[in-house]
mmCIF file of C-alpha atoms and ligand atoms in Angstrom:
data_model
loop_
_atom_site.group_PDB
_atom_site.id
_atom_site.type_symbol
_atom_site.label_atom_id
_atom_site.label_comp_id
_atom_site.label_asym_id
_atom_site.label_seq_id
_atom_site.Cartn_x
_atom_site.Cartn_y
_atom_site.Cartn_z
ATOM 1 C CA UNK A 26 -56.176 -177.862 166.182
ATOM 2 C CA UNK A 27 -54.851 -178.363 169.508
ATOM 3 C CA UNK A 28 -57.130 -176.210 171.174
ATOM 4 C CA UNK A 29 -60.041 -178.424 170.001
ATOM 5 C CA UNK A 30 -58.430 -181.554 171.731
ATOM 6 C CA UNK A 31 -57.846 -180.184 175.185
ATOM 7 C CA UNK A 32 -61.540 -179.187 175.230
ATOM 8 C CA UNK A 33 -62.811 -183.043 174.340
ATOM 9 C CA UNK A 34 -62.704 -185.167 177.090
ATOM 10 C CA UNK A 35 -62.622 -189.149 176.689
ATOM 11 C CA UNK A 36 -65.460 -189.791 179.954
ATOM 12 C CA UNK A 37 -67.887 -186.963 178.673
ATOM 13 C CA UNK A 38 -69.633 -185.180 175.946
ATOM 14 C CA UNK A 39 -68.631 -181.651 175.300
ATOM 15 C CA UNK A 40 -71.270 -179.760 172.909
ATOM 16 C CA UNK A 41 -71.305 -178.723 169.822
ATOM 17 C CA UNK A 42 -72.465 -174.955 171.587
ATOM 18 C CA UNK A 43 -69.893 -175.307 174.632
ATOM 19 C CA UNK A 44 -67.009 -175.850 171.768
ATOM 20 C CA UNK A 45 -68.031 -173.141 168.989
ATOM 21 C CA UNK A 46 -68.365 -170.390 172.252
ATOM 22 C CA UNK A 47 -64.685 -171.057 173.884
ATOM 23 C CA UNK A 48 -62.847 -171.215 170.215
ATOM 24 C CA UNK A 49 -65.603 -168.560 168.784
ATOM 25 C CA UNK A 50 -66.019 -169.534 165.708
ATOM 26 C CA UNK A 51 -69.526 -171.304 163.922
ATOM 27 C CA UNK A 52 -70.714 -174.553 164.967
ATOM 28 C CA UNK A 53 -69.959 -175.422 160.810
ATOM 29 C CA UNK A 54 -66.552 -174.629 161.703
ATOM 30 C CA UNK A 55 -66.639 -176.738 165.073
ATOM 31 C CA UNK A 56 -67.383 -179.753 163.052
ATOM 32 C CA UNK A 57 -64.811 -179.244 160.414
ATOM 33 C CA UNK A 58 -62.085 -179.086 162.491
ATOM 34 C CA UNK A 59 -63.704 -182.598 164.098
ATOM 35 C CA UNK A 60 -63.593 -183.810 160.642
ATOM 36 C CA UNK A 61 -59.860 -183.083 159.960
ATOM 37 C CA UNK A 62 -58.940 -184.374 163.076
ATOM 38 C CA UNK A 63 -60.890 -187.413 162.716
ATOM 39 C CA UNK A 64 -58.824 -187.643 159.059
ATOM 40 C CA UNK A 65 -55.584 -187.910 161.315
ATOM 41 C CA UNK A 66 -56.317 -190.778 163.120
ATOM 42 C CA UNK A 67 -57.813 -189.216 166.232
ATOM 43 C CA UNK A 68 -61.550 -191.522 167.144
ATOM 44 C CA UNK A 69 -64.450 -189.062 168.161
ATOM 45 C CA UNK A 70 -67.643 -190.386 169.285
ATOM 46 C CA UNK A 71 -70.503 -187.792 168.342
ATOM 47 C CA UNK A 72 -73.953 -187.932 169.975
ATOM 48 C CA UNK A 73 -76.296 -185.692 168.536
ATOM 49 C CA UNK A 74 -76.631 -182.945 171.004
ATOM 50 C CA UNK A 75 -74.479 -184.439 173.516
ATOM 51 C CA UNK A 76 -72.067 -183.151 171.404
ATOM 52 C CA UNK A 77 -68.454 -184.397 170.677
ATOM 53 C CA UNK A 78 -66.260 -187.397 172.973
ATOM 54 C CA UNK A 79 -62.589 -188.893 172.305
ATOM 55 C CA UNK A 80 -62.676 -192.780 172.191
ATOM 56 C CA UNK A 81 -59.215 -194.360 172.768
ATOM 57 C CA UNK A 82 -57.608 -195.915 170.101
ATOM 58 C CA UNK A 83 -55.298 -198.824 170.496
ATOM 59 C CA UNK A 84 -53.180 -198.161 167.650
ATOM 60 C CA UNK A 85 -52.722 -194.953 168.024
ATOM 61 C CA UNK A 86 -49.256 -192.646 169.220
ATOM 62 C CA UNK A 87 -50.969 -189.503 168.788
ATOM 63 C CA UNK A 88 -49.665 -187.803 172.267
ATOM 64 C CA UNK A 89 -53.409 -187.182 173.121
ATOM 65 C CA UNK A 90 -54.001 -190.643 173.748
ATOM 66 C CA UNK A 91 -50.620 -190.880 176.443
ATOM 67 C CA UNK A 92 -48.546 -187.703 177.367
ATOM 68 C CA UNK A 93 -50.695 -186.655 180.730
ATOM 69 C CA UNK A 94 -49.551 -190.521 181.673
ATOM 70 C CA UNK A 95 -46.138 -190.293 181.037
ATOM 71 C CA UNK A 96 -44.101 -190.572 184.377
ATOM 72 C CA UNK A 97 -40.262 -189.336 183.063
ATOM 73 C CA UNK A 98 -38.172 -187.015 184.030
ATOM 74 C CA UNK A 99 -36.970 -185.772 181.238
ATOM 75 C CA UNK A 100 -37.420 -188.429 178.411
ATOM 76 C CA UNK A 101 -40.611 -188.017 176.036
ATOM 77 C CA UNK A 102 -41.123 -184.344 177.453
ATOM 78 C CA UNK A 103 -40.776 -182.877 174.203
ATOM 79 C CA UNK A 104 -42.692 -184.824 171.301
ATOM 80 C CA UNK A 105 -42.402 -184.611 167.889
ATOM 81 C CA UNK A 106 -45.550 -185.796 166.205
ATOM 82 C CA UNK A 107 -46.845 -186.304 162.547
ATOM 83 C CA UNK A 108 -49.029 -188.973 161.293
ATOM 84 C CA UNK A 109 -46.371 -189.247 158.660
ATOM 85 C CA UNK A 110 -42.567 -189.436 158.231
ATOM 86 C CA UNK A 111 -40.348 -190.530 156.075
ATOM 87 C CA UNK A 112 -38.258 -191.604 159.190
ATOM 88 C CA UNK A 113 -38.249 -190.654 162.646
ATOM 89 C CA UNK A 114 -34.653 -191.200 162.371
ATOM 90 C CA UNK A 115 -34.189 -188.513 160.098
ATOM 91 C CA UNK A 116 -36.819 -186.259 161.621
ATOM 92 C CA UNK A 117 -35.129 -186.449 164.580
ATOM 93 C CA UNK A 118 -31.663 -186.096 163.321
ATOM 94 C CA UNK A 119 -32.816 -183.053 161.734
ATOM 95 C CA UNK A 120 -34.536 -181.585 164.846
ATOM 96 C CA UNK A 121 -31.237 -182.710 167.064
ATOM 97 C CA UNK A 122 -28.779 -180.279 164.600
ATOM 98 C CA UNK A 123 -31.088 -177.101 164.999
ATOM 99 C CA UNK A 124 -31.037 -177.371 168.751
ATOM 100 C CA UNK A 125 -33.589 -179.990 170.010
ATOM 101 C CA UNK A 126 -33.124 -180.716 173.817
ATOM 102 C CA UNK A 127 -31.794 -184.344 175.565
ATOM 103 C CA UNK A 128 -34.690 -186.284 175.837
ATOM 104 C CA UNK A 129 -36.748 -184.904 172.684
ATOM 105 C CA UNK A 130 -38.983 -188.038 171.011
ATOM 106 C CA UNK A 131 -39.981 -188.623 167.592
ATOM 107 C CA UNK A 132 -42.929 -190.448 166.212
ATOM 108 C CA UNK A 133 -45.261 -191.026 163.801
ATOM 109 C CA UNK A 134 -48.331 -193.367 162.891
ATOM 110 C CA UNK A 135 -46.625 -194.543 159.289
ATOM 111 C CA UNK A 136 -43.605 -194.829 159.140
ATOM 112 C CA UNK A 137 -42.724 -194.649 154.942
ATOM 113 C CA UNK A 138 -38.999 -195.571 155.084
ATOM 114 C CA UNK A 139 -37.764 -197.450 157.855
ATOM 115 C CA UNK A 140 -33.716 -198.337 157.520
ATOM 116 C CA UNK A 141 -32.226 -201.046 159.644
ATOM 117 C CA UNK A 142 -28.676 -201.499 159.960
ATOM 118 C CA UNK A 143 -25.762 -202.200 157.201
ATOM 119 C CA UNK A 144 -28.521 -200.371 154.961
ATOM 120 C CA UNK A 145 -31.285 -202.775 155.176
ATOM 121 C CA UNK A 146 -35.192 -201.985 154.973
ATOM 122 C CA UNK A 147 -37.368 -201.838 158.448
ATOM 123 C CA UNK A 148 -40.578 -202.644 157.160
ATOM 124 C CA UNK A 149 -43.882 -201.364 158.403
ATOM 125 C CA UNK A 150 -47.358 -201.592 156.486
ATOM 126 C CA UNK A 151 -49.354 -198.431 156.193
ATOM 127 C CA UNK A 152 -52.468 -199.675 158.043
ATOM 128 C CA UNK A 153 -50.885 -202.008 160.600
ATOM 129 C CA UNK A 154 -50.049 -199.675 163.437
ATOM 130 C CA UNK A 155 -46.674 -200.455 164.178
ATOM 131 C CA UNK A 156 -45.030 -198.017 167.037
ATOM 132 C CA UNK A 157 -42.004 -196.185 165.346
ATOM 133 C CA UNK A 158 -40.188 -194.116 167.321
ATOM 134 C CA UNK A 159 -36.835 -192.082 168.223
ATOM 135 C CA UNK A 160 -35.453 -190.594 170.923
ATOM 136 C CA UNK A 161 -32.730 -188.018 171.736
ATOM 137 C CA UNK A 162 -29.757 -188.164 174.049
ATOM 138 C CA UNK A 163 -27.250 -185.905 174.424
ATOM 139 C CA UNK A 164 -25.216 -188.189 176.253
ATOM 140 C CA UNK A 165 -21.563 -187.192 178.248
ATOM 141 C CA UNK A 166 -19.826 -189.997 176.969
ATOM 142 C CA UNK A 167 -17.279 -191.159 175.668
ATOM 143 C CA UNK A 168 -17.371 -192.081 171.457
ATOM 144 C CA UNK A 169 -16.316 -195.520 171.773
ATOM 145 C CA UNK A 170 -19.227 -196.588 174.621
ATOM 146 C CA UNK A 171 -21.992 -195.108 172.067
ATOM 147 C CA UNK A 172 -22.827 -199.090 170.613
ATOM 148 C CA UNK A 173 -23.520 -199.019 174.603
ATOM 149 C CA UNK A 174 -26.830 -197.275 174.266
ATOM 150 C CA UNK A 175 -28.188 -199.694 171.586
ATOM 151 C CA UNK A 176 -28.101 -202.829 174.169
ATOM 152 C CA UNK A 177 -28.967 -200.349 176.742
ATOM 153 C CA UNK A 178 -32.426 -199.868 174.493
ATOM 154 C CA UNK A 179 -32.485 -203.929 173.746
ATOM 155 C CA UNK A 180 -32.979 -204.238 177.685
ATOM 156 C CA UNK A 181 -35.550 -201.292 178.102
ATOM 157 C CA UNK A 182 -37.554 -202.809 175.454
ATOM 158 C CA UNK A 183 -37.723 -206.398 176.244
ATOM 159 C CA UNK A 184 -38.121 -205.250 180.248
ATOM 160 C CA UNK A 185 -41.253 -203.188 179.110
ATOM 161 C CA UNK A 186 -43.155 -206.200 177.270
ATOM 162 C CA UNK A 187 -41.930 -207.968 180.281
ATOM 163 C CA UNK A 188 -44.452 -205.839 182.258
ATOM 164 C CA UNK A 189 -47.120 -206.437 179.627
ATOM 165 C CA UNK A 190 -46.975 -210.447 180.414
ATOM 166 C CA UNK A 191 -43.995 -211.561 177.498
ATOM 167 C CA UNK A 192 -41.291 -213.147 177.655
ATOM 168 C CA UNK A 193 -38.777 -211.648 175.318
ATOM 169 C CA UNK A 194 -35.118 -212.448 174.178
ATOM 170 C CA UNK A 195 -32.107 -210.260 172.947
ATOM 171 C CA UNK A 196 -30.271 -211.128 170.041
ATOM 172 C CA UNK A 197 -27.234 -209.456 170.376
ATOM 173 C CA UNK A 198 -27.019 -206.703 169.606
ATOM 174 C CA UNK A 199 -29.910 -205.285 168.874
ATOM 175 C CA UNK A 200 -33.037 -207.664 168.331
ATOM 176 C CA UNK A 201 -36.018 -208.250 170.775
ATOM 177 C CA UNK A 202 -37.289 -211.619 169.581
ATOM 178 C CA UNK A 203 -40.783 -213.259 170.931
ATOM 179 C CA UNK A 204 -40.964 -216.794 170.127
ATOM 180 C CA UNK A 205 -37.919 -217.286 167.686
ATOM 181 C CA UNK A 206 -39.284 -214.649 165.982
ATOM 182 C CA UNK A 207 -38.310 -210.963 165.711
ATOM 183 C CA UNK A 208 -41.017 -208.448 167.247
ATOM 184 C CA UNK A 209 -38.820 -205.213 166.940
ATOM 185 C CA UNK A 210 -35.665 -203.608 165.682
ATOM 186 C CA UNK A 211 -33.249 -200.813 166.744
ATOM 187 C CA UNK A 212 -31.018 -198.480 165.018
ATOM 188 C CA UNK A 213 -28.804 -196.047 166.389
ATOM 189 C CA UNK A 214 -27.390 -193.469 164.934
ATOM 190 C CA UNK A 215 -24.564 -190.618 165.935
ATOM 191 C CA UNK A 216 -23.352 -187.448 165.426
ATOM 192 C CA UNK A 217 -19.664 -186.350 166.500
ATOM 193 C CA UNK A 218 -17.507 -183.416 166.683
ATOM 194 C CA UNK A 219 -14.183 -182.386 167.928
ATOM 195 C CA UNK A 220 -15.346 -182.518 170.962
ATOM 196 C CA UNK A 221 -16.624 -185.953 171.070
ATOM 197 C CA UNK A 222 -20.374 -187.563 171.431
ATOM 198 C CA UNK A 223 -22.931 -184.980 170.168
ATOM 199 C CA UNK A 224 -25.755 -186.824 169.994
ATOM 200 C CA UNK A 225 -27.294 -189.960 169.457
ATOM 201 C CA UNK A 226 -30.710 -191.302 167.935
ATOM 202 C CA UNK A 227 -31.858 -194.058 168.530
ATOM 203 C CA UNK A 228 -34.938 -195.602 167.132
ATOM 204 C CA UNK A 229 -36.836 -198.406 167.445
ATOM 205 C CA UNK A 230 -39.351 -200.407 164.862
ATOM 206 C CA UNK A 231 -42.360 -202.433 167.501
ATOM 207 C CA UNK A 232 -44.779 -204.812 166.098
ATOM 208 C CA UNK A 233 -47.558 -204.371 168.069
ATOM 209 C CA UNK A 234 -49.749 -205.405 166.714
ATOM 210 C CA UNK A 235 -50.671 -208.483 163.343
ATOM 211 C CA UNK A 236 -50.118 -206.808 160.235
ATOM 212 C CA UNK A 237 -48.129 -203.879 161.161
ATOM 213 C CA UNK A 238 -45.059 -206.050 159.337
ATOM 214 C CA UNK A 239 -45.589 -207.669 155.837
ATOM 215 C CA UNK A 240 -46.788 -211.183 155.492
ATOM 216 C CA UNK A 241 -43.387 -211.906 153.685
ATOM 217 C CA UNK A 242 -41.786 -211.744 157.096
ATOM 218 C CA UNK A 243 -44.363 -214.136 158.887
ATOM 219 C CA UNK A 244 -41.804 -216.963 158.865
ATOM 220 C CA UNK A 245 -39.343 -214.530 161.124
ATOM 221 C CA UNK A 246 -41.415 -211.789 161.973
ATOM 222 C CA UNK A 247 -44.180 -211.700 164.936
ATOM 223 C CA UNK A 248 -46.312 -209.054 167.319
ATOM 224 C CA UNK A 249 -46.747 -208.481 170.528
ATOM 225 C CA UNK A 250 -50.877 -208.943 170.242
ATOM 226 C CA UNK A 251 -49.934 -212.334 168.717
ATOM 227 C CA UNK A 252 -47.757 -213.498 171.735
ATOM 228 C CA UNK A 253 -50.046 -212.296 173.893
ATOM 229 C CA UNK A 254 -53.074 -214.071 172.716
ATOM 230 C CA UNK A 255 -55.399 -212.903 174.277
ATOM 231 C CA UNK A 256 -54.705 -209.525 176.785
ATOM 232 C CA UNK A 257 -55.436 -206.416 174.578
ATOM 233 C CA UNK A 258 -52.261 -204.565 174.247
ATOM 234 C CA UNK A 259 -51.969 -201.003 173.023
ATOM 235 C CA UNK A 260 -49.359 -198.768 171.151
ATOM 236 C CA UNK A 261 -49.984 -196.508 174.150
ATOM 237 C CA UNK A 262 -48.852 -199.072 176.709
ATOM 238 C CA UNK A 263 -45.702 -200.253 175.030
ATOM 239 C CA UNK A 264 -44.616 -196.805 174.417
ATOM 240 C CA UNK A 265 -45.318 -195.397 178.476
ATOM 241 C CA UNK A 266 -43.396 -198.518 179.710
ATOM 242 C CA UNK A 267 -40.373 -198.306 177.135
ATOM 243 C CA UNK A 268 -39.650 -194.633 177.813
ATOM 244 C CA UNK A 269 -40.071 -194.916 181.172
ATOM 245 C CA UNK A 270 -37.786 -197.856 181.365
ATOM 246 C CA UNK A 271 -35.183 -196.585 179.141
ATOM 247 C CA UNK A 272 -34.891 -192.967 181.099
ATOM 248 C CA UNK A 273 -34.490 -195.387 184.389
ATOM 249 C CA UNK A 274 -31.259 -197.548 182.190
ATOM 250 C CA UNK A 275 -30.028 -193.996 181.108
ATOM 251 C CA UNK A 276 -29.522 -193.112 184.523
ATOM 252 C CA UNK A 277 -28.458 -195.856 186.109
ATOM 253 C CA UNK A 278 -25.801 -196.158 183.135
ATOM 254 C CA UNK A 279 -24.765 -192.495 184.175
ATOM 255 C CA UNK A 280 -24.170 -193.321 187.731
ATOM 256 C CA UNK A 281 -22.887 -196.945 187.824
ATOM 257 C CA UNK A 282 -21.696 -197.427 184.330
ATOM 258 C CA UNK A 283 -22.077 -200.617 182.307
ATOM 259 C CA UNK A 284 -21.332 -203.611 184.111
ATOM 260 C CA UNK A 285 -24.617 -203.880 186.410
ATOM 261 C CA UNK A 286 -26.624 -203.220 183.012
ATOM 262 C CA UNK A 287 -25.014 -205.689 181.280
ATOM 263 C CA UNK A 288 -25.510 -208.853 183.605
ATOM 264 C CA UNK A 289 -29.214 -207.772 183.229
ATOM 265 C CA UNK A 290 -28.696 -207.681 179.611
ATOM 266 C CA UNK A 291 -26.920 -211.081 179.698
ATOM 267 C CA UNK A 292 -29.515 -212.747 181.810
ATOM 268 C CA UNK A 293 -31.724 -212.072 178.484
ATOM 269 C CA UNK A 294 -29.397 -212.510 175.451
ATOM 270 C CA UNK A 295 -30.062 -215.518 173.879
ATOM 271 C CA UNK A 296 -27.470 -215.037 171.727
ATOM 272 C CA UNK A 297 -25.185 -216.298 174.455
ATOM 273 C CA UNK A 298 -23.985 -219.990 174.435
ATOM 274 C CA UNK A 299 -25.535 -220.819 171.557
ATOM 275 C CA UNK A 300 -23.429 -221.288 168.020
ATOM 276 C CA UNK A 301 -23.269 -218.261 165.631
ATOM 277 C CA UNK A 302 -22.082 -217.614 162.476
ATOM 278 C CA UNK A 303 -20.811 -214.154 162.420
ATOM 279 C CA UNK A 304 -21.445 -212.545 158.688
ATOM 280 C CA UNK A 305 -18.701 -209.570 158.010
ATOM 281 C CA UNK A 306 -15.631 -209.145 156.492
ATOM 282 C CA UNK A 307 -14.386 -212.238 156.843
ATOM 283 C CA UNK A 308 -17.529 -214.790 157.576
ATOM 284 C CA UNK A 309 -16.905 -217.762 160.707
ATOM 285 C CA UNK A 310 -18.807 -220.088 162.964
ATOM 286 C CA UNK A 311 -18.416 -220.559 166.689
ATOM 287 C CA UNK A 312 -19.699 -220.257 170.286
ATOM 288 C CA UNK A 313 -21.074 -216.813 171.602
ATOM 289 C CA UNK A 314 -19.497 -216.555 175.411
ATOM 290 C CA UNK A 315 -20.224 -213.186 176.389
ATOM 291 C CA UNK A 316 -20.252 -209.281 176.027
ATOM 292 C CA UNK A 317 -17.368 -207.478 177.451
ATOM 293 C CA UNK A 318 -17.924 -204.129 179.023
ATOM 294 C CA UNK A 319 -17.916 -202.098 176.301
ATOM 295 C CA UNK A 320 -20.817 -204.404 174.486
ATOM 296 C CA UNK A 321 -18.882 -206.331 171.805
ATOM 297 C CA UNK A 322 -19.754 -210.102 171.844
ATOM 298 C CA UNK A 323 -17.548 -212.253 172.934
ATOM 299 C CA UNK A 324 -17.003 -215.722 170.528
ATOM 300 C CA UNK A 325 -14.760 -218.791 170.352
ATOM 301 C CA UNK A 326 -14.522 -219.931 167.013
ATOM 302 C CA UNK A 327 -13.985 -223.093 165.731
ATOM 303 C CA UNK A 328 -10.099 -223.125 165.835
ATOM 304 C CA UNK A 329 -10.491 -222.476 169.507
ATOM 305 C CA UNK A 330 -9.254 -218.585 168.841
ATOM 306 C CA UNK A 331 -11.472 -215.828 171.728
ATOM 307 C CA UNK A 332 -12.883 -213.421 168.709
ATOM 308 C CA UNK A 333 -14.302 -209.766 169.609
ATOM 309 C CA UNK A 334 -17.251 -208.952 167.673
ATOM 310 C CA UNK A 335 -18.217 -205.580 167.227
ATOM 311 C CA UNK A 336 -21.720 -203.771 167.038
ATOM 312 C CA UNK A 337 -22.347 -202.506 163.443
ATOM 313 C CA UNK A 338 -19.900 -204.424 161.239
ATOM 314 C CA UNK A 339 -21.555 -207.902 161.566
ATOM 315 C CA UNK A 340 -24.502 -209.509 161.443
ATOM 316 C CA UNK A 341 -25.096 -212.466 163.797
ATOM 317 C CA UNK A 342 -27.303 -215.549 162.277
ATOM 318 C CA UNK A 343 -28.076 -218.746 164.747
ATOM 319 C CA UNK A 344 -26.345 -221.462 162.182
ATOM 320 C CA UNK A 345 -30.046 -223.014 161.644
ATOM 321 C CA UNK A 346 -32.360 -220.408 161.409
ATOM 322 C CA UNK A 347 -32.532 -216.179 162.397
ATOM 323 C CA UNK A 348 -32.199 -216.754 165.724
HETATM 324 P P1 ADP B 422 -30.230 -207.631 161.900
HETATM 325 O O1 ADP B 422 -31.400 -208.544 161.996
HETATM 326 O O2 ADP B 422 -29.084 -208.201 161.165
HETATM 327 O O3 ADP B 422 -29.802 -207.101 163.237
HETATM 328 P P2 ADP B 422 -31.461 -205.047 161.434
HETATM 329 O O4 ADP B 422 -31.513 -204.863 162.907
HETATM 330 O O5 ADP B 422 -30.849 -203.977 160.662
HETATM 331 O O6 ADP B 422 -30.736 -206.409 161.034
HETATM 332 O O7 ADP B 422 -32.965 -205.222 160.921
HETATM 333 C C1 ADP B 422 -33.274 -205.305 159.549
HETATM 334 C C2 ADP B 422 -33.855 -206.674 159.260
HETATM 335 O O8 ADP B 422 -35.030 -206.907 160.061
HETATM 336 C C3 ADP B 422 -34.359 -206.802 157.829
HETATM 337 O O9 ADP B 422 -33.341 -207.257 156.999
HETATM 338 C C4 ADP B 422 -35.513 -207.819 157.936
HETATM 339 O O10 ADP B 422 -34.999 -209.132 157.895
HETATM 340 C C5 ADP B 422 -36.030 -207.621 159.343
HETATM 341 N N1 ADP B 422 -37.276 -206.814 159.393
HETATM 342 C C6 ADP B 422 -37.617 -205.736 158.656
HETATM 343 N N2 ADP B 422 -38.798 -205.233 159.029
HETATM 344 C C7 ADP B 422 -39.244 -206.013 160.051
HETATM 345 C C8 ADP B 422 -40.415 -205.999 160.865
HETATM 346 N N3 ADP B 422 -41.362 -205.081 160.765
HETATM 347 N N4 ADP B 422 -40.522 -206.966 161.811
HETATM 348 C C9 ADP B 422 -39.565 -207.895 161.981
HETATM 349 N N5 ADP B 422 -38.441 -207.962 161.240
HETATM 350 C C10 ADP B 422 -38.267 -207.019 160.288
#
């Protein structure tokens, strides 16, 4: 199938005769194979004997539509991609303990079970587009600065809508919020051994666009297109700019550590002197204050006693609303 993509070009027509002579087989046969891939989501134009164009497709991860634009290193260089999955969490997971190499992606056009954290549902609706992906690191690390990489991805994302024109918060930890409203998710997951860190996936839920969440969430939930108003945005765009900023955060966080990461990181946290109620074990109100280096949040409750909360055990709730 691939062989049929790499000779369609998105500015001209290939023919019908110019693609049934280089993959030698019936011009019947040509336009099958357009048929199946037009069945996965892939837009072709056809122009009677013009023959056969790609048309971009705004919703669209297929690596067809972005992987000759992708400017990493090392990030997003090896791509796993089905229209499908059950999770790219798990896809990835799976790929990551038979060998797949730092930097391997997953992703997917519908995504069937999303998880959050603490076992809650990431939602996604089949014909909405949302951009689901995961992405491999097989960091050098040190267990206990793993929650690290989640507000590392936190920044990457709300840096790359910055470059698309938004404005975005972080709710700490892990919550990119446009308007009050939540516009995508993270969850990372790990894998040790005796030896310490052996890999980490994390993945990330975007609404890019209206309607790839369900209207149950519209009181909490919102899209990039809908901040926007306006500027067409495409799963392609938010997807070159994330991976490209997160590979940049990875290796700055290799080389200088933490601490210049996190005052960008703080400069977007709204969670951050504003009054919490942390949800856990035990449940309390008080005043968020900061993150400490190793990316708990910092919070003064209400008997005036400096509380350390940690990234997976809690949830953190404004005391009026999400946020
Ligand atoms: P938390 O908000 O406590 O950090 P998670 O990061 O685990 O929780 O995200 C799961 C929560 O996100 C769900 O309980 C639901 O409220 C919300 N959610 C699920 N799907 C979406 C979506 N597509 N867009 C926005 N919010 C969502």
């Amino acid at each position: 199938m691939k062989e049929l993509t790499s000779l369609l070009s998105f500015n001209t027509f290939t023919s019908g005769e110019t693609l049934s002579a280089s993959l030698r087989i019936t011009r019947a046969a040509v336009w099958k194979r357009i048929q199946s891939l037009r069945a996965t989501g892939i837009d072709i134009q056809s122009a009677g004997k013009k023959g056969y164009r790609l048309v971009h497709n705004a919703k669209s991860v297929n690596p067809l539509y972005w992987e000759k634009e992708l400017k990493t290193e090392w990030l997003g260089q090896n791509i796993i991609y089905e229209e499908q999955m059950n999770s790219t969490n798990s896809v990835l997971k799976e790929a990551a303990n038979k060998g797949a190499p730092h930097g391997t992606i997953a992703l997917c056009e519908h995504q069937l079970e999303g998880r959050g954290r603490l076992n809650r549902v990431w939602e996604t609706v089949q014909a909405g587009s949302q951009l689901t992906c995961s992405v491999l690191i097989r960091p050098q690390t040190e267990i206990d600065k793993a929650p690290l990489f989640t507000l590392i991805t936190g920044l990457s994302l709300a840096q790359s809508m910055e470059s698309l024109g938004a404005n975005p918060g972080i709710k700490w930890p892990n919550d990119i919020i446009l308007s009050g409203k939540k516009v995508a998710g993270i969850l990372l997951e790990m894998t040790a051994d005796m030896d310490g860190l052996s890999y980490v996936v994390i993945g990330t839920g975007i609404n890019v666009f209206k309607g790839s969440y369900p209207t149950s969430l519209d009181g909490q939930a919102t899209s990039i297109e809908e901040y926007l108003c306006g500027p067409t945005v495409s799963c392609q765009d938010v997807l070159l700019r994330y991976l490209e900023h997160l590979e940049e955060n990875l290796k700055r966080f290799e080389n200088e550590g933490f601490v210049l990461l996190k005052n960008e990181y703080q400069k977007r946290c709204i969670t951050l002197n504003s009054r919490v109620r942390v949800i856990g074990t035990e449940t309390y109100e008080g005043e968020a204050k900061s993150i400490d280096n190793t990316g708990a949040l910092i919070v003064v409750d209400d008997d005036n006693i400096l509380r350390r909360v940690l990234y997976g055990d809690v949830s953190v709730r404004g005391v009026i609303g999400y946020v």
